[in-house]
Short mmCIF file of C-alpha atoms (C1' of nucleotides) in Angstrom, two decimals:
data_model
loop_
_atom_site.label_atom_id
_atom_site.label_comp_id
_atom_site.label_asym_id
_atom_site.label_seq_id
_atom_site.Cartn_x
_atom_site.Cartn_y
_atom_site.Cartn_z
CA MET B 1 -116.23 -47.43 151.88
CA GLY B 2 -117.57 -46.72 155.28
CA THR B 3 -115.95 -43.21 155.18
CA THR B 4 -117.63 -41.79 151.93
CA ALA B 5 -121.26 -41.66 153.07
CA THR B 6 -122.00 -41.35 149.28
CA GLN B 7 -124.44 -38.29 148.72
CA PRO B 8 -127.32 -38.97 146.24
CA SER B 9 -125.31 -37.23 143.61
CA LEU B 10 -128.32 -36.56 141.24
CA TRP B 11 -126.64 -38.87 138.77
CA ASP B 12 -127.06 -41.84 141.05
CA ARG B 13 -130.62 -40.64 141.62
CA SER B 14 -131.66 -41.24 138.01
CA ARG B 15 -129.81 -44.41 138.01
CA GLN B 16 -131.61 -45.67 140.87
CA ALA B 17 -134.92 -44.65 139.19
CA VAL B 18 -134.03 -46.58 136.19
CA VAL B 19 -133.03 -49.61 138.23
CA ALA B 20 -136.38 -49.53 140.18
CA SER B 21 -138.35 -49.05 137.04
CA ILE B 22 -136.82 -52.14 135.42
CA PHE B 23 -137.01 -54.08 138.59
CA ASP B 24 -140.78 -53.30 139.07
CA THR B 25 -141.58 -54.04 135.50
CA ALA B 26 -139.77 -57.37 135.73
CA MET B 27 -141.39 -58.47 139.16
CA ARG B 28 -144.89 -57.65 137.52
CA LEU B 29 -144.14 -59.70 134.47
CA PHE B 30 -142.71 -62.51 136.52
CA ALA B 31 -145.93 -62.55 138.81
CA GLU B 32 -148.04 -62.57 135.67
CA GLN B 33 -146.41 -65.13 133.60
CA GLY B 34 -143.75 -66.69 135.54
CA TYR B 35 -139.96 -66.25 135.53
CA GLU B 36 -138.95 -68.57 132.78
CA ALA B 37 -141.91 -67.45 130.47
CA THR B 38 -140.68 -63.82 130.62
CA THR B 39 -137.92 -62.79 128.22
CA ILE B 40 -135.42 -60.02 128.64
CA ALA B 41 -136.69 -58.57 125.48
CA GLN B 42 -140.12 -58.24 126.95
CA ILE B 43 -138.98 -56.57 130.12
CA ALA B 44 -136.81 -54.07 128.13
CA LYS B 45 -139.68 -53.19 125.86
CA GLU B 46 -142.29 -52.60 128.67
CA ALA B 47 -139.63 -50.68 130.81
CA GLY B 48 -139.00 -48.44 127.75
CA ILE B 49 -135.29 -49.19 127.57
CA SER B 50 -133.13 -51.08 125.13
CA GLN B 51 -132.14 -54.61 125.68
CA ARG B 52 -128.57 -53.62 125.64
CA SER B 53 -128.90 -51.09 128.40
CA LEU B 54 -130.81 -53.38 130.51
CA PHE B 55 -127.78 -55.57 130.64
CA ARG B 56 -125.83 -52.68 131.68
CA TYR B 57 -127.92 -52.30 134.89
CA PHE B 58 -128.34 -56.04 135.54
CA GLY B 59 -125.61 -58.33 134.36
CA THR B 60 -127.88 -61.30 134.10
CA LYS B 61 -131.66 -61.92 134.26
CA GLU B 62 -131.15 -63.68 137.59
CA ASP B 63 -129.56 -60.44 139.00
CA ILE B 64 -132.79 -58.54 138.48
CA VAL B 65 -134.17 -60.46 141.38
CA CYS B 66 -130.90 -61.41 143.36
CA GLY B 67 -128.96 -58.30 142.65
CA GLU B 68 -129.21 -56.38 145.93
CA GLN B 69 -127.36 -59.27 147.78
CA GLU B 70 -124.02 -57.84 146.68
CA GLU B 71 -124.26 -54.79 148.75
CA LEU B 72 -125.85 -56.65 151.75
CA GLY B 73 -122.93 -59.06 152.10
CA GLU B 74 -120.74 -56.09 153.05
CA LEU B 75 -123.24 -54.98 155.72
CA LEU B 76 -123.34 -58.42 157.17
CA ARG B 77 -119.61 -58.66 157.35
CA ALA B 78 -119.26 -55.18 158.98
CA THR B 79 -121.98 -56.02 161.64
CA VAL B 80 -120.49 -59.37 162.51
CA GLU B 81 -117.02 -57.92 163.00
CA ALA B 82 -118.46 -55.02 164.91
CA GLN B 83 -119.93 -57.35 167.64
CA PRO B 84 -118.25 -57.27 171.12
CA ALA B 85 -115.19 -59.52 171.21
CA ALA B 86 -116.93 -61.55 174.03
CA ALA B 87 -119.77 -62.62 171.68
CA THR B 88 -119.56 -66.21 170.52
CA PRO B 89 -119.62 -66.77 166.70
CA TRP B 90 -123.32 -67.75 166.96
CA GLU B 91 -124.23 -64.60 168.80
CA ALA B 92 -122.36 -62.41 166.27
CA LEU B 93 -123.85 -64.08 163.33
CA ARG B 94 -127.31 -63.81 164.87
CA ALA B 95 -126.76 -60.02 165.40
CA GLY B 96 -125.63 -59.72 161.75
CA PHE B 97 -128.71 -61.24 160.37
CA GLU B 98 -130.98 -59.23 162.63
CA VAL B 99 -129.43 -56.08 161.16
CA LEU B 100 -129.95 -57.45 157.59
CA MET B 101 -133.56 -58.14 158.14
CA GLU B 102 -133.95 -54.53 159.45
CA ALA B 103 -132.09 -53.21 156.54
CA HIS B 104 -134.73 -54.17 154.03
CA GLY B 105 -137.20 -51.42 153.76
CA ASP B 106 -140.53 -52.99 152.54
CA PRO B 107 -141.28 -56.25 154.19
CA GLY B 108 -144.06 -57.16 151.69
CA GLN B 109 -141.54 -56.78 148.81
CA LEU B 110 -139.01 -58.93 150.62
CA LEU B 111 -141.54 -61.57 150.93
CA GLU B 112 -142.44 -61.23 147.18
CA ILE B 113 -138.84 -61.59 146.17
CA THR B 114 -137.99 -64.37 148.49
CA THR B 115 -141.12 -66.41 147.53
CA LEU B 116 -140.04 -66.07 143.84
CA ILE B 117 -136.58 -67.08 144.63
CA PHE B 118 -137.73 -70.25 146.63
CA HIS B 119 -140.22 -71.28 143.89
CA THR B 120 -137.71 -70.87 140.95
CA PRO B 121 -134.97 -73.34 140.97
CA PRO B 122 -132.45 -71.40 138.88
CA LEU B 123 -133.00 -68.47 141.00
CA ARG B 124 -132.62 -70.33 144.09
CA ALA B 125 -129.33 -71.74 142.85
CA ARG B 126 -128.15 -68.20 142.00
CA TYR B 127 -129.15 -67.07 145.50
CA THR B 128 -127.31 -69.86 147.17
CA GLN B 129 -124.33 -69.03 145.21
CA LYS B 130 -124.24 -65.58 146.32
CA ARG B 131 -124.71 -66.65 150.05
CA LEU B 132 -121.71 -68.74 149.52
CA ARG B 133 -119.92 -65.42 149.06
CA TRP B 134 -121.32 -64.24 152.26
CA GLN B 135 -119.92 -67.14 154.02
CA GLU B 136 -116.53 -66.46 152.69
CA LEU B 137 -116.85 -62.85 154.01
CA VAL B 138 -117.84 -63.63 157.54
CA GLN B 139 -115.41 -66.60 157.88
CA PRO B 140 -112.55 -64.65 159.29
CA ALA B 141 -114.66 -63.14 162.02
CA VAL B 142 -115.90 -66.58 163.00
CA THR B 143 -112.47 -68.03 162.98
CA ALA B 144 -111.35 -65.08 165.32
CA ARG B 145 -114.13 -65.67 167.70
CA MET B 146 -113.61 -69.42 167.96
CA ALA B 147 -109.96 -68.99 168.53
CA ALA B 148 -110.52 -67.21 171.77
CA GLY B 149 -108.21 -68.57 174.50
CA GLU B 150 -107.33 -71.74 172.45
CA GLY B 151 -104.92 -72.73 169.77
CA PRO B 152 -105.37 -72.31 166.00
CA VAL B 153 -108.85 -73.13 164.58
CA PRO B 154 -108.86 -75.68 161.67
CA GLN B 155 -110.65 -74.35 158.79
CA VAL B 156 -113.30 -77.00 158.72
CA ARG B 157 -114.49 -76.07 162.04
CA ALA B 158 -115.06 -72.55 161.23
CA ALA B 159 -116.57 -73.42 157.84
CA ALA B 160 -119.01 -75.83 159.55
CA VAL B 161 -120.27 -73.24 162.05
CA THR B 162 -120.73 -70.66 159.42
CA ALA B 163 -122.43 -72.98 156.99
CA THR B 164 -124.68 -74.31 159.87
CA VAL B 165 -125.92 -70.81 160.68
CA PHE B 166 -126.64 -70.22 157.00
CA ALA B 167 -128.44 -73.56 156.80
CA CYS B 168 -130.59 -72.54 159.61
CA VAL B 169 -131.34 -69.13 158.06
CA ASP B 170 -132.36 -71.11 154.99
CA ALA B 171 -134.59 -73.49 156.81
CA ALA B 172 -136.29 -70.55 158.63
CA THR B 173 -136.73 -68.52 155.50
CA GLU B 174 -138.36 -71.51 153.80
CA ALA B 175 -140.75 -71.89 156.65
CA TRP B 176 -141.45 -68.17 156.65
CA VAL B 177 -142.24 -68.27 152.93
CA ARG B 178 -144.45 -71.25 153.57
CA SER B 179 -146.37 -69.38 156.08
CA GLY B 180 -146.98 -66.50 153.66
CA GLY B 181 -144.89 -64.10 155.73
CA SER B 182 -147.03 -64.49 158.81
CA ALA B 183 -144.58 -66.25 160.91
CA ASP B 184 -141.78 -64.33 162.65
CA LEU B 185 -138.57 -65.10 160.95
CA ALA B 186 -136.28 -64.56 163.97
CA SER B 187 -138.29 -66.87 166.08
CA LEU B 188 -138.04 -69.54 163.27
CA TYR B 189 -134.31 -69.01 163.18
CA ASP B 190 -134.04 -69.56 166.80
CA GLU B 191 -136.06 -72.59 166.72
CA ALA B 192 -134.03 -74.06 163.82
CA LEU B 193 -130.82 -73.43 165.64
CA ALA B 194 -132.25 -74.96 168.82
CA ALA B 195 -133.16 -78.05 166.95
CA VAL B 196 -129.55 -78.23 165.83
CA ARG B 197 -127.64 -77.26 169.05
CA GLY B 198 -130.26 -77.98 171.66
CA MET M 1 -132.41 -113.15 135.17
CA GLY M 2 -131.85 -114.52 138.60
CA THR M 3 -132.23 -111.54 140.82
CA THR M 4 -134.47 -108.71 139.83
CA ALA M 5 -132.07 -106.00 141.18
CA THR M 6 -130.06 -105.12 137.94
CA GLN M 7 -130.82 -106.11 134.41
CA PRO M 8 -127.81 -105.29 132.43
CA SER M 9 -130.06 -105.58 129.42
CA LEU M 10 -127.43 -105.12 126.65
CA TRP M 11 -129.21 -102.06 125.49
CA ASP M 12 -128.29 -100.21 128.82
CA ARG M 13 -124.72 -101.48 128.39
CA SER M 14 -124.14 -99.58 125.07
CA ARG M 15 -125.91 -96.61 126.60
CA GLN M 16 -123.49 -96.61 129.58
CA ALA M 17 -120.57 -96.99 127.19
CA VAL M 18 -121.59 -93.89 125.28
CA VAL M 19 -122.27 -92.02 128.41
CA ALA M 20 -118.82 -92.87 129.72
CA SER M 21 -117.25 -91.88 126.49
CA ILE M 22 -118.72 -88.52 126.43
CA PHE M 23 -117.98 -88.04 130.08
CA ASP M 24 -114.24 -88.89 129.69
CA THR M 25 -113.93 -86.66 126.66
CA ALA M 26 -115.61 -83.87 128.41
CA MET M 27 -113.56 -84.09 131.60
CA ARG M 28 -110.29 -84.27 129.55
CA LEU M 29 -111.27 -81.23 127.72
CA PHE M 30 -112.35 -79.38 130.88
CA ALA M 31 -109.01 -80.12 132.61
CA GLU M 32 -107.12 -78.97 129.35
CA GLN M 33 -109.07 -75.66 128.73
CA GLY M 34 -111.39 -75.05 131.63
CA TYR M 35 -115.00 -75.59 131.73
CA GLU M 36 -116.29 -72.43 130.39
CA ALA M 37 -113.84 -72.37 127.46
CA THR M 38 -115.07 -75.83 126.36
CA THR M 39 -118.04 -75.76 124.10
CA ILE M 40 -120.71 -78.50 123.68
CA ALA M 41 -119.80 -78.65 119.83
CA GLN M 42 -116.26 -79.52 120.72
CA ILE M 43 -117.03 -82.30 123.19
CA ALA M 44 -119.64 -83.73 120.66
CA LYS M 45 -117.01 -83.62 117.93
CA GLU M 46 -114.23 -85.23 119.88
CA ALA M 47 -116.56 -87.79 121.24
CA GLY M 48 -117.78 -88.61 117.69
CA ILE M 49 -121.32 -88.02 118.25
CA SER M 50 -123.74 -85.29 117.19
CA GLN M 51 -124.59 -82.38 119.39
CA ARG M 52 -128.19 -83.35 119.20
CA SER M 53 -127.52 -86.75 120.74
CA LEU M 54 -125.20 -85.41 123.27
CA PHE M 55 -128.10 -83.52 124.78
CA ARG M 56 -130.15 -86.79 124.77
CA TYR M 57 -127.77 -88.34 127.12
CA PHE M 58 -127.00 -85.20 129.36
CA GLY M 59 -129.71 -82.68 129.53
CA THR M 60 -127.40 -79.80 130.21
CA LYS M 61 -123.54 -79.11 129.96
CA GLU M 62 -123.60 -79.03 133.85
CA ASP M 63 -125.12 -82.45 133.95
CA ILE M 64 -122.16 -84.01 132.26
CA VAL M 65 -120.41 -83.32 135.59
CA CYS M 66 -123.21 -83.31 138.05
CA GLY M 67 -125.41 -85.95 136.44
CA GLU M 68 -124.92 -89.07 138.50
CA GLN M 69 -126.09 -87.31 141.60
CA GLU M 70 -129.63 -88.20 140.57
CA GLU M 71 -129.35 -91.85 141.11
CA LEU M 72 -127.31 -91.44 144.36
CA GLY M 73 -130.13 -89.53 145.89
CA GLU M 74 -132.34 -92.62 145.88
CA LEU M 75 -129.52 -94.61 147.45
CA LEU M 76 -129.05 -92.08 150.32
CA ARG M 77 -132.76 -91.91 151.00
CA ALA M 78 -133.01 -95.78 151.09
CA THR M 79 -130.05 -96.07 153.33
CA VAL M 80 -131.14 -93.54 155.69
CA GLU M 81 -134.56 -95.10 156.00
CA ALA M 82 -133.10 -98.47 156.60
CA GLN M 83 -131.27 -97.45 159.69
CA PRO M 84 -132.58 -99.06 162.89
CA ALA M 85 -135.42 -97.12 164.49
CA ALA M 86 -133.23 -96.40 167.62
CA ALA M 87 -130.84 -94.42 165.56
CA THR M 88 -130.95 -90.63 165.92
CA PRO M 89 -131.31 -88.54 162.68
CA TRP M 90 -127.68 -87.60 163.10
CA GLU M 91 -126.48 -91.14 163.16
CA ALA M 92 -128.84 -92.23 160.36
CA LEU M 93 -127.66 -89.48 158.15
CA ARG M 94 -124.10 -90.14 158.78
CA ALA M 95 -124.66 -93.72 157.94
CA GLY M 96 -126.24 -92.66 154.70
CA PHE M 97 -123.19 -90.51 153.67
CA GLU M 98 -120.92 -93.40 154.62
CA VAL M 99 -122.59 -95.67 152.15
CA LEU M 100 -122.42 -92.83 149.54
CA MET M 101 -118.69 -92.56 149.85
CA GLU M 102 -118.26 -96.29 149.40
CA ALA M 103 -120.69 -96.28 146.45
CA HIS M 104 -118.37 -94.18 144.28
CA GLY M 105 -115.81 -96.72 142.65
CA ASP M 106 -112.80 -94.71 141.74
CA PRO M 107 -111.72 -92.30 144.50
CA GLY M 108 -109.36 -90.43 142.19
CA GLN M 109 -112.04 -89.68 139.76
CA LEU M 110 -114.29 -88.52 142.50
CA LEU M 111 -111.72 -86.08 143.60
CA GLU M 112 -111.34 -84.87 140.07
CA ILE M 113 -115.03 -84.26 139.68
CA THR M 114 -115.38 -82.67 143.09
CA THR M 115 -112.47 -80.40 142.61
CA LEU M 116 -113.92 -79.31 139.38
CA ILE M 117 -117.19 -78.42 140.97
CA PHE M 118 -115.95 -76.73 143.74
CA HIS M 119 -113.64 -74.43 141.41
CA THR M 120 -116.52 -73.69 138.98
CA PRO M 121 -119.22 -71.42 140.44
CA PRO M 122 -122.02 -72.35 138.02
CA LEU M 123 -121.33 -75.98 138.55
CA ARG M 124 -121.30 -75.48 142.24
CA ALA M 125 -124.50 -73.83 141.99
CA ARG M 126 -125.93 -76.75 140.18
CA TYR M 127 -124.43 -79.16 142.49
CA THR M 128 -126.08 -77.36 145.53
CA GLN M 129 -129.40 -77.32 143.77
CA LYS M 130 -129.23 -81.14 143.35
CA ARG M 131 -128.32 -81.56 146.94
CA LEU M 132 -131.40 -79.54 147.97
CA ARG M 133 -133.32 -82.34 146.11
CA TRP M 134 -131.48 -84.88 148.43
CA GLN M 135 -132.60 -82.95 151.50
CA GLU M 136 -136.13 -83.23 150.37
CA LEU M 137 -135.77 -86.89 149.98
CA VAL M 138 -134.42 -87.64 153.48
CA GLN M 139 -136.58 -85.04 155.27
CA PRO M 140 -139.36 -87.53 155.90
CA ALA M 141 -136.90 -89.96 157.47
CA VAL M 142 -135.50 -87.21 159.74
CA THR M 143 -138.86 -86.01 160.79
CA ALA M 144 -139.84 -89.61 161.79
CA ARG M 145 -136.69 -90.04 163.91
CA MET M 146 -137.24 -86.72 165.63
CA ALA M 147 -140.73 -87.48 166.50
CA ALA M 148 -139.82 -90.48 168.67
CA GLY M 149 -141.80 -90.34 171.85
CA GLU M 150 -142.81 -86.71 171.52
CA GLY M 151 -145.47 -84.67 169.75
CA PRO M 152 -145.38 -83.67 166.16
CA VAL M 153 -142.19 -82.03 164.79
CA PRO M 154 -142.42 -78.60 163.38
CA GLN M 155 -140.95 -78.72 159.83
CA VAL M 156 -138.44 -76.02 160.54
CA ARG M 157 -136.68 -78.22 163.06
CA ALA M 158 -136.38 -81.16 160.68
CA ALA M 159 -135.33 -78.88 157.85
CA ALA M 160 -132.67 -77.32 160.19
CA VAL M 161 -131.19 -80.71 161.17
CA THR M 162 -131.11 -81.89 157.71
CA ALA M 163 -129.68 -78.75 156.20
CA THR M 164 -126.97 -78.68 159.02
CA VAL M 165 -125.83 -82.13 158.21
CA PHE M 166 -125.46 -81.22 154.47
CA ALA M 167 -123.70 -77.96 155.54
CA CYS M 168 -121.18 -80.09 157.45
CA VAL M 169 -120.77 -82.43 154.46
CA ASP M 170 -120.08 -79.41 152.35
CA ALA M 171 -117.52 -77.95 154.79
CA ALA M 172 -115.85 -81.27 154.98
CA THR M 173 -115.91 -81.85 151.32
CA GLU M 174 -114.27 -78.32 150.78
CA ALA M 175 -111.56 -79.22 153.15
CA TRP M 176 -110.99 -82.49 151.50
CA VAL M 177 -110.68 -80.88 148.12
CA ARG M 178 -108.30 -78.24 149.58
CA SER M 179 -106.10 -81.11 150.99
CA GLY M 180 -105.96 -82.50 147.60
CA GLY M 181 -107.69 -85.68 148.59
CA SER M 182 -104.98 -86.57 151.23
CA ALA M 183 -107.31 -86.00 154.31
CA ASP M 184 -109.95 -88.35 155.43
CA LEU M 185 -113.47 -87.16 154.49
CA ALA M 186 -115.28 -89.09 157.19
CA SER M 187 -112.83 -87.61 159.76
CA LEU M 188 -113.37 -84.16 158.58
CA TYR M 189 -117.19 -84.44 158.61
CA ASP M 190 -116.98 -85.66 162.26
CA GLU M 191 -114.85 -82.69 163.13
CA ALA M 192 -117.22 -80.27 161.47
CA LEU M 193 -120.20 -81.76 163.23
CA ALA M 194 -118.39 -81.72 166.48
CA ALA M 195 -117.56 -77.94 166.10
CA VAL M 196 -121.37 -77.36 165.55
CA ARG M 197 -122.95 -79.61 168.18
CA GLY M 198 -119.92 -80.03 170.56
"C1'" DT K 1 -136.14 -113.65 102.53
"C1'" DG K 2 -138.52 -109.57 102.58
"C1'" DT K 3 -141.12 -106.22 104.90
"C1'" DC K 4 -142.85 -103.71 108.67
"C1'" DC K 5 -142.02 -101.34 113.13
"C1'" DG K 6 -140.08 -99.05 116.91
"C1'" DC K 7 -136.31 -96.72 118.53
"C1'" DT K 8 -132.21 -94.11 118.06
"C1'" DT K 9 -129.71 -90.80 115.49
"C1'" DG K 10 -128.35 -86.57 112.99
"C1'" DG K 11 -129.17 -82.25 110.77
"C1'" DC K 12 -131.53 -78.10 110.69
"C1'" DA K 13 -133.72 -74.09 111.95
"C1'" DG K 14 -135.10 -71.46 115.74
"C1'" DT K 15 -135.12 -69.26 120.62
"C1'" DC K 16 -133.12 -66.92 124.45
"C1'" DA K 17 -129.52 -65.21 127.38
"C1'" DC K 18 -125.60 -62.49 126.86
"C1'" DT K 19 -121.32 -59.84 124.66
"C1'" DG K 20 -118.47 -56.79 121.50
"C1'" DC K 21 -118.48 -53.13 118.55
"C1'" DC K 22 -119.64 -48.96 116.76
"C1'" DA K 23 -122.19 -45.00 115.68
"C1'" DC K 24 -125.08 -41.64 117.98
"C1'" DC K 25 -126.66 -38.21 121.23
"C1'" DC K 26 -126.53 -35.00 124.81
"C1'" DG K 27 -124.85 -31.64 128.22
"C1'" DG K 28 -120.80 -28.96 129.89
"C1'" DG K 29 -116.32 -26.61 129.50
"C1'" DC K 30 -113.39 -23.91 126.43
"C1'" DG D 1 -119.39 -22.92 117.80
"C1'" DC D 2 -116.41 -26.79 119.11
"C1'" DC D 3 -114.91 -30.58 121.50
"C1'" DC D 4 -115.41 -34.39 124.73
"C1'" DG D 5 -116.61 -37.96 127.97
"C1'" DG D 6 -120.29 -40.89 129.17
"C1'" DG D 7 -124.65 -42.98 128.56
"C1'" DT D 8 -127.34 -45.32 124.91
"C1'" DG D 9 -129.30 -48.09 121.09
"C1'" DG D 10 -128.71 -51.09 117.34
"C1'" DC D 11 -126.59 -54.98 115.24
"C1'" DA D 12 -124.27 -59.00 114.55
"C1'" DG D 13 -122.46 -62.88 116.61
"C1'" DT D 14 -121.80 -66.87 120.26
"C1'" DG D 15 -123.22 -70.68 122.94
"C1'" DA D 16 -126.63 -73.44 125.24
"C1'" DC D 17 -130.64 -75.74 124.43
"C1'" DT D 18 -135.17 -77.37 121.74
"C1'" DG D 19 -138.58 -79.06 118.24
"C1'" DC D 20 -139.16 -81.27 114.04
"C1'" DC D 21 -138.37 -84.30 110.56
"C1'" DA D 22 -136.04 -87.52 107.82
"C1'" DA D 23 -132.89 -91.43 107.61
"C1'" DG D 24 -130.75 -95.66 109.54
"C1'" DC D 25 -130.78 -99.98 112.06
"C1'" DG D 26 -132.00 -104.12 114.46
"C1'" DG D 27 -135.55 -107.19 115.71
"C1'" DA D 28 -140.12 -109.38 114.95
"C1'" DC D 29 -142.98 -111.57 111.94
"C1'" DA D 30 -145.29 -113.47 107.83
#
DNA sequence: TGTCCGCTTGGCAGTCACTGCCACCCGGGC
DNA sequence: GCCCGGGTGGCAGTGACTGCCAAGCGGACA
């Protein structure tokens, strides 16, 4: 997919507009009444769209909030694999997450989304499930970097390293949310990893 | 009766019997047709109980499989807190999981349950969600052990250590499932943690 | 023994997320 | 003017789950 730098295409444009409209409406309602108390019917109505069409844009209610993770996973994988061969898995993954953080435009909105996810159990479950997919995506790169100079790497070892990095990202994100977004996410991550590996 | 620890109470007994009957029926059907293709109505019918009552024993379909995690969390917390004060958080948590593994009677059934969970995304999401609760339970004990001799411990650090241990348990469990139960779970865990902290 | 009481149970109707199906509309090519 | 492909809405249905209420059942007690 890296080849086709997909142009806006006028058709995508309107699609993006509809998606954004649904998303904004939903986030407003979630903030006003809570996630569970807001029904799909209500979101569709206020966004001026049929319930049926809403499900064509977002497969599930959870995906209205957690949807964009899909694309970001690919970016993470590509970034990690693009790191210099000399980089350790830890360094490569850290670089990957650094890019992800920059990739998100509005930091205020990111905080809003993340806070909602971390305070809503079913959303957090979905979020974790998608991050599991990310782990599978970067696993090959991690395995390759761990194999440098030595024999084959047991899957457990690569899986453990990957999962640990994600666990630290999680701990850092939680602390970031708890701080109301005032703390520095990258510093929190470094402190988390230092506590583990230090 | 003599010791206050467990009161069979005759009433609990029949409850346990009903729970086991529902559980066995469900696991059989899940194995035959898959988790998603099996409906609550079908489980209730084959277990000879009304749908309404089934939901009184298991709040959700997922809890039929992931239900017993609730009680085990308390056992984990108690065990970790009961470790000698000199034990590091890593040692205390490892001891906790060791007890958990022994706590489960039938290892074959444990493998069956775990395999099902790891192969069914919504179940795995639920499972992860419950393990998050375990993390909250043991967090105080971890914090206390990290504070030994030093100043207050930032929450990120304790959360990172806890989450890392759980990540390694997860990696080990996945490898264990992949091996069909033939590998040794404790050894896999040790190897996972060594890959991270080594 | 009969009666009351608390607890469990089952059925029923309703909600909500989500899906399949089909009829409809709308812009562009011929 | 006609056709046609893709987006859209409505509608009925499924499956998980909940609230409500009436019925059963065992024990306590007179």
